[in-house]
PDB file of C-alpha atoms in Angstrom:
ATOM      1  CA  MET R   1       0.211  -3.586  -3.601  1.00  0.00           C
ATOM      2  CA  SER R   2       2.828  -1.191  -3.711  1.00  0.00           C
ATOM      3  CA  ARG R   3       0.577   1.772  -4.686  1.00  0.00           C
ATOM      4  CA  ILE R   4       2.260   4.996  -5.108  1.00  0.00           C
ATOM      5  CA  ARG R   5       1.024   7.512  -2.641  1.00  0.00           C
ATOM      6  CA  ARG R   6       1.836  10.819  -1.110  1.00  0.00           C
ATOM      7  CA  ARG R   7       2.630  10.775   2.839  1.00  0.00           C
ATOM      8  CA  ASN R   8       3.893  13.600   4.675  1.00  0.00           C
ATOM      9  CA  GLY R   9       4.722  15.584   1.693  1.00  0.00           C
ATOM     10  CA  ALA R  10       6.828  12.741   0.295  1.00  0.00           C
ATOM     11  CA  GLN R  11       6.056  10.204  -2.708  1.00  0.00           C
ATOM     12  CA  LEU R  12       6.060   6.742  -1.015  1.00  0.00           C
ATOM     13  CA  LEU R  13       5.890   3.122  -2.891  1.00  0.00           C
ATOM     14  CA  ARG R  14       3.832   1.635  -0.220  1.00  0.00           C
ATOM     15  CA  GLY R  15       3.605  -2.201   0.672  1.00  0.00           C
ATOM     16  CA  THR R  16       1.533  -3.684   3.702  1.00  0.00           C
ATOM     17  CA  SER R  17       4.066  -2.729   6.261  1.00  0.00           C
ATOM     18  CA  VAL R  18       6.698  -0.493   4.910  1.00  0.00           C
ATOM     19  CA  GLY R  19       6.987   2.314   2.473  1.00  0.00           C
ATOM     20  CA  LEU R  20       9.749   2.947   0.440  1.00  0.00           C
ATOM     21  CA  ARG R  21      10.483   6.774  -0.243  1.00  0.00           C
ATOM     22  CA  ALA R  22      13.438   9.335  -1.250  1.00  0.00           C
ATOM     23  CA  ARG R  23      16.321   9.536   1.116  1.00  0.00           C
ATOM     24  CA  GLN R  24      15.875  12.808   3.168  1.00  0.00           C
ATOM     25  CA  LEU R  25      18.775  14.706   5.098  1.00  0.00           C
ATOM     26  CA  SER R  26      17.024  13.720   8.218  1.00  0.00           C
ATOM     27  CA  ASP R  27      17.633  10.215   7.585  1.00  0.00           C
ATOM     28  CA  VAL R  28      21.508  10.416   7.008  1.00  0.00           C
ATOM     29  CA  ALA R  29      22.655  10.458  10.545  1.00  0.00           C
ATOM     30  CA  VAL R  30      20.481   7.493  11.738  1.00  0.00           C
ATOM     31  CA  LEU R  31      21.249   5.490   8.938  1.00  0.00           C
ATOM     32  CA  HIS R  32      25.146   6.214   9.052  1.00  0.00           C
ATOM     33  CA  ASP R  33      25.282   5.794  12.883  1.00  0.00           C
ATOM     34  CA  GLU R  34      23.153   2.565  13.126  1.00  0.00           C
ATOM     35  CA  LEU R  35      23.791   1.072   9.518  1.00  0.00           C
ATOM     36  CA  TYR R  36      27.481   2.058   8.623  1.00  0.00           C
ATOM     37  CA  ASN R  37      29.072   2.468  11.987  1.00  0.00           C
ATOM     38  CA  ASP R  38      27.598  -1.371  12.946  1.00  0.00           C
ATOM     39  CA  VAL R  39      31.111  -2.524  11.546  1.00  0.00           C
ATOM     40  CA  PRO R  40      30.706  -6.338  11.767  1.00  0.00           C
ATOM     41  CA  THR R  41      27.331  -6.217  10.075  1.00  0.00           C
ATOM     42  CA  ARG R  42      28.491  -3.706   7.433  1.00  0.00           C
ATOM     43  CA  SER R  43      31.597  -5.841   6.753  1.00  0.00           C
ATOM     44  CA  ARG R  44      29.378  -8.652   6.156  1.00  0.00           C
ATOM     45  CA  ALA R  45      26.894  -6.903   3.634  1.00  0.00           C
ATOM     46  CA  ASP R  46      29.289  -4.548   1.468  1.00  0.00           C
ATOM     47  CA  THR R  47      32.166  -5.850  -0.801  1.00  0.00           C
ATOM     48  CA  ARG R  48      33.866  -2.436  -0.069  1.00  0.00           C
ATOM     49  CA  ALA R  49      36.071  -2.758   3.082  1.00  0.00           C
ATOM     50  CA  TRP R  50      34.842  -0.212   5.790  1.00  0.00           C
ATOM     51  CA  ARG R  51      36.617   2.728   6.367  1.00  0.00           C
ATOM     52  CA  PRO R  52      35.883   5.437   9.147  1.00  0.00           C
ATOM     53  CA  ILE R  53      33.538   8.182   7.202  1.00  0.00           C
ATOM     54  CA  PRO R  54      32.676  11.098   9.740  1.00  0.00           C
ATOM     55  CA  GLU R  55      28.891  11.525  10.313  1.00  0.00           C
ATOM     56  CA  GLY R  56      27.946  14.206   7.804  1.00  0.00           C
ATOM     57  CA  SER R  57      30.450  13.798   5.231  1.00  0.00           C
ATOM     58  CA  ALA R  58      29.307  13.564   1.568  1.00  0.00           C
ATOM     59  CA  ALA R  59      31.085  10.482   1.386  1.00  0.00           C
ATOM     60  CA  SER R  60      28.457   8.515   3.568  1.00  0.00           C
ATOM     61  CA  PRO R  61      26.843   5.925   1.477  1.00  0.00           C
ATOM     62  CA  TYR R  62      23.703   7.475   2.864  1.00  0.00           C
ATOM     63  CA  SER R  63      23.957  10.897   1.563  1.00  0.00           C
ATOM     64  CA  PRO R  64      21.231  11.856  -0.780  1.00  0.00           C
ATOM     65  CA  ALA R  65      22.445  12.106  -4.232  1.00  0.00           C
ATOM     66  CA  GLU R  66      20.750  13.162  -7.767  1.00  0.00           C
ATOM     67  CA  PRO R  67      18.803  10.186  -9.375  1.00  0.00           C
ATOM     68  CA  ALA R  68      21.062   7.879 -11.308  1.00  0.00           C
ATOM     69  CA  ALA R  69      20.242   5.418 -14.177  1.00  0.00           C
ATOM     70  CA  ASP R  70      21.960   2.647 -12.504  1.00  0.00           C
ATOM     71  CA  ALA R  71      20.752   2.880  -9.005  1.00  0.00           C
ATOM     72  CA  ALA R  72      17.268   3.761  -7.124  1.00  0.00           C
ATOM     73  CA  CYS R  73      18.000   4.297  -3.302  1.00  0.00           C
ATOM     74  CA  PHE R  74      15.119   4.260  -0.937  1.00  0.00           C
ATOM     75  CA  SER R  75      14.761   4.850   2.944  1.00  0.00           C
ATOM     76  CA  VAL R  76      12.311   1.986   4.110  1.00  0.00           C
ATOM     77  CA  VAL R  77       9.616   3.508   6.823  1.00  0.00           C
ATOM     78  CA  ARG R  78       7.267   1.489   8.930  1.00  0.00           C
ATOM     79  CA  LEU R  79       3.938   2.595   7.892  1.00  0.00           C
ATOM     80  CA  SER R  80       2.364   2.067  11.530  1.00  0.00           C
ATOM     81  CA  ASP R  81       4.188   5.029  12.714  1.00  0.00           C
ATOM     82  CA  ASP R  82       6.382   6.524  10.042  1.00  0.00           C
ATOM     83  CA  GLU R  83       9.653   5.448  11.707  1.00  0.00           C
ATOM     84  CA  LEU R  84      12.471   5.108   9.795  1.00  0.00           C
ATOM     85  CA  ALA R  85      13.210   1.320   9.217  1.00  0.00           C
ATOM     86  CA  GLY R  86      16.627   1.211   6.976  1.00  0.00           C
ATOM     87  CA  GLU R  87      17.435   1.382   3.312  1.00  0.00           C
ATOM     88  CA  ALA R  88      16.546  -0.587   0.153  1.00  0.00           C
ATOM     89  CA  LEU R  89      18.024  -0.367  -3.097  1.00  0.00           C
ATOM     90  CA  LEU R  90      17.965  -1.613  -6.591  1.00  0.00           C
ATOM     91  CA  TRP R  91      21.751  -1.128  -7.931  1.00  0.00           C
ATOM     92  CA  GLY R  92      23.862  -2.130 -10.877  1.00  0.00           C
ATOM     93  CA  ILE R  93      20.584  -1.748 -12.920  1.00  0.00           C
ATOM     94  CA  ASP R  94      21.231  -2.671 -16.731  1.00  0.00           C
ATOM     95  CA  SER R  95      18.765  -1.133 -19.080  1.00  0.00           C
ATOM     96  CA  HIS R  96      20.172  -3.094 -21.759  1.00  0.00           C
ATOM     97  CA  ASN R  97      19.657  -6.304 -20.213  1.00  0.00           C
ATOM     98  CA  ARG R  98      16.805  -5.346 -17.996  1.00  0.00           C
ATOM     99  CA  SER R  99      18.372  -6.376 -14.653  1.00  0.00           C
ATOM    100  CA  ALA R 100      19.483  -5.167 -11.312  1.00  0.00           C
ATOM    101  CA  HIS R 101      20.638  -6.177  -7.927  1.00  0.00           C
ATOM    102  CA  VAL R 102      18.461  -5.798  -4.699  1.00  0.00           C
ATOM    103  CA  GLY R 103      20.005  -4.708  -1.620  1.00  0.00           C
ATOM    104  CA  LEU R 104      18.345  -4.307   1.796  1.00  0.00           C
ATOM    105  CA  SER R 105      19.618  -3.305   5.490  1.00  0.00           C
ATOM    106  CA  LEU R 106      17.257  -2.603   8.259  1.00  0.00           C
ATOM    107  CA  LEU R 107      18.277  -1.023  11.495  1.00  0.00           C
ATOM    108  CA  PRO R 108      18.995  -3.822  14.145  1.00  0.00           C
ATOM    109  CA  ARG R 109      15.918  -2.877  16.372  1.00  0.00           C
ATOM    110  CA  LEU R 110      13.673  -3.740  13.412  1.00  0.00           C
ATOM    111  CA  ARG R 111      15.037  -6.828  12.016  1.00  0.00           C
ATOM    112  CA  GLY R 112      13.174 -10.170  12.457  1.00  0.00           C
ATOM    113  CA  VAL R 113       9.621  -8.329  12.452  1.00  0.00           C
ATOM    114  CA  GLY R 114       8.701  -8.906   8.947  1.00  0.00           C
ATOM    115  CA  LEU R 115       9.732  -5.542   7.385  1.00  0.00           C
ATOM    116  CA  GLY R 116      12.295  -6.991   5.054  1.00  0.00           C
ATOM    117  CA  LYS R 117       9.823  -9.226   3.489  1.00  0.00           C
ATOM    118  CA  ASP R 118       7.613  -6.399   2.570  1.00  0.00           C
ATOM    119  CA  ALA R 119      10.278  -4.061   1.821  1.00  0.00           C
ATOM    120  CA  VAL R 120      11.822  -6.707  -0.823  1.00  0.00           C
ATOM    121  CA  MET R 121       8.054  -7.264  -2.045  1.00  0.00           C
ATOM    122  CA  VAL R 122       7.938  -3.654  -2.943  1.00  0.00           C
ATOM    123  CA  LEU R 123      11.502  -3.376  -4.428  1.00  0.00           C
ATOM    124  CA  CYS R 124      10.256  -6.470  -6.902  1.00  0.00           C
ATOM    125  CA  HIS R 125       7.233  -4.276  -7.615  1.00  0.00           C
ATOM    126  CA  TYR R 126       8.903  -1.357  -8.319  1.00  0.00           C
ATOM    127  CA  GLY R 127      11.761  -3.194 -10.660  1.00  0.00           C
ATOM    128  CA  PHE R 128       9.384  -5.228 -12.594  1.00  0.00           C
ATOM    129  CA  LYS R 129       6.331  -2.902 -12.981  1.00  0.00           C
ATOM    130  CA  THR R 130       7.909   0.271 -13.053  1.00  0.00           C
ATOM    131  CA  LEU R 131      11.384   0.144 -14.337  1.00  0.00           C
ATOM    132  CA  GLY R 132      10.379  -2.908 -16.755  1.00  0.00           C
ATOM    133  CA  LEU R 133      12.979  -5.072 -15.533  1.00  0.00           C
ATOM    134  CA  HIS R 134      13.293  -8.702 -16.784  1.00  0.00           C
ATOM    135  CA  ARG R 135      15.620  -9.836 -13.858  1.00  0.00           C
ATOM    136  CA  LEU R 136      16.376  -9.342 -10.301  1.00  0.00           C
ATOM    137  CA  GLN R 137      19.196 -10.736  -8.396  1.00  0.00           C
ATOM    138  CA  LEU R 138      20.272 -10.842  -4.928  1.00  0.00           C
ATOM    139  CA  GLU R 139      23.788 -11.593  -3.503  1.00  0.00           C
ATOM    140  CA  THR R 140      24.662 -12.678   0.229  1.00  0.00           C
ATOM    141  CA  LEU R 141      26.751 -14.704   2.555  1.00  0.00           C
ATOM    142  CA  VAL R 142      25.677 -18.468   2.615  1.00  0.00           C
ATOM    143  CA  GLU R 143      25.255 -18.008   6.310  1.00  0.00           C
ATOM    144  CA  ASN R 144      22.696 -15.111   6.237  1.00  0.00           C
ATOM    145  CA  ALA R 145      19.803 -17.045   6.906  1.00  0.00           C
ATOM    146  CA  PRO R 146      17.589 -13.984   7.556  1.00  0.00           C
ATOM    147  CA  MET R 147      18.335 -12.701   3.970  1.00  0.00           C
ATOM    148  CA  ILE R 148      17.793 -15.919   2.336  1.00  0.00           C
ATOM    149  CA  ARG R 149      14.227 -16.299   4.033  1.00  0.00           C
ATOM    150  CA  VAL R 150      13.297 -12.800   2.767  1.00  0.00           C
ATOM    151  CA  ALA R 151      14.469 -13.891  -0.713  1.00  0.00           C
ATOM    152  CA  THR R 152      12.792 -17.236  -0.855  1.00  0.00           C
ATOM    153  CA  TYR R 153       9.777 -15.847   0.601  1.00  0.00           C
ATOM    154  CA  ASN R 154       9.517 -13.241  -2.455  1.00  0.00           C
ATOM    155  CA  GLY R 155      10.336 -16.052  -5.231  1.00  0.00           C
ATOM    156  CA  PHE R 156      13.760 -15.452  -5.699  1.00  0.00           C
ATOM    157  CA  ARG R 157      15.416 -18.926  -6.350  1.00  0.00           C
ATOM    158  CA  ARG R 158      18.758 -19.960  -5.310  1.00  0.00           C
ATOM    159  CA  GLU R 159      21.142 -20.165  -8.660  1.00  0.00           C
ATOM    160  CA  GLY R 160      24.626 -20.784  -7.325  1.00  0.00           C
ATOM    161  CA  ILE R 161      27.396 -20.447  -4.410  1.00  0.00           C
ATOM    162  CA  ARG R 162      30.550 -18.597  -5.425  1.00  0.00           C
ATOM    163  CA  ARG R 163      32.885 -20.113  -3.085  1.00  0.00           C
ATOM    164  CA  HIS R 164      34.941 -17.860  -0.954  1.00  0.00           C
ATOM    165  CA  ALA R 165      33.989 -14.627  -2.668  1.00  0.00           C
ATOM    166  CA  ALA R 166      33.845 -12.205   0.083  1.00  0.00           C
ATOM    167  CA  TRP R 167      36.599 -11.274   2.624  1.00  0.00           C
ATOM    168  CA  VAL R 168      34.934 -10.980   5.519  1.00  0.00           C
ATOM    169  CA  ASP R 169      36.527 -10.157   9.181  1.00  0.00           C
ATOM    170  CA  GLY R 170      40.075 -11.779   8.100  1.00  0.00           C
ATOM    171  CA  ASP R 171      38.754 -14.701   6.069  1.00  0.00           C
ATOM    172  CA  TYR R 172      36.808 -15.771   2.774  1.00  0.00           C
ATOM    173  CA  ALA R 173      33.182 -16.587   2.873  1.00  0.00           C
ATOM    174  CA  ASP R 174      31.015 -18.339   0.376  1.00  0.00           C
ATOM    175  CA  GLU R 175      28.410 -15.906  -1.174  1.00  0.00           C
ATOM    176  CA  LEU R 176      24.830 -17.149  -2.576  1.00  0.00           C
ATOM    177  CA  THR R 177      23.239 -15.756  -5.636  1.00  0.00           C
ATOM    178  CA  LEU R 178      19.511 -16.038  -5.639  1.00  0.00           C
ATOM    179  CA  GLY R 179      17.579 -14.824  -8.678  1.00  0.00           C
ATOM    180  CA  LEU R 180      14.071 -13.795  -9.770  1.00  0.00           C
ATOM    181  CA  LEU R 181      12.564 -13.339 -13.526  1.00  0.00           C
ATOM    182  CA  ALA R 182       9.673 -11.327 -14.109  1.00  0.00           C
ATOM    183  CA  SER R 183       7.573 -14.197 -15.114  1.00  0.00           C
ATOM    184  CA  ASP R 184       8.181 -15.976 -12.141  1.00  0.00           C
ATOM    185  CA  TRP R 185       7.236 -13.060  -9.932  1.00  0.00           C
ATOM    186  CA  ALA R 186       4.161 -12.230 -12.126  1.00  0.00           C
ATOM    187  CA  GLU R 187       2.902 -15.835 -11.512  1.00  0.00           C
ATOM    188  CA  ALA R 188       3.195 -15.850  -8.064  1.00  0.00           C
ATOM    189  CA  THR R 189       1.646 -12.398  -7.462  1.00  0.00           C
ATOM    190  CA  THR R 190      -1.449 -13.311  -9.279  1.00  0.00           C
TER     191      THR R 190
END
């Protein structure tokens, strides 16, 4: 599970059905068009207001950047055909408290086929085994049943609801926080 392998010249954190690798320039246009420009979905998945950003702009959230201590951004690829499937990340990495937030966004045509479960599993392995984190957490809208299923499948526990915490499409929405401790994850994966 989650072995680091080289595939097509790139380092790859490997799960069962997906691999996580560094973002490549060739990924940016696809991710920007299919994830960022999907305004209704993006507005539900990001705490920042959507703004028009032209393709190819350095302001695109998918533009490759130098590694940072507080984030690990990956492109998700489907292993069966090396197709770009989306993005996965650990953000808000706090090395003092040994915690981070989990983020995942798959291309619309590749949602609902089990790739999310595997991508989050690989992120957990990376966070706990490689980075030595103690806690991972994920925030999502209470109505985002697919993300909640992915999180609970990977051992995340519901920790609380922040009422009216997200401004979505002209109204407030409740946000669910789910958490996973390294000890719980180790117990579940042995």
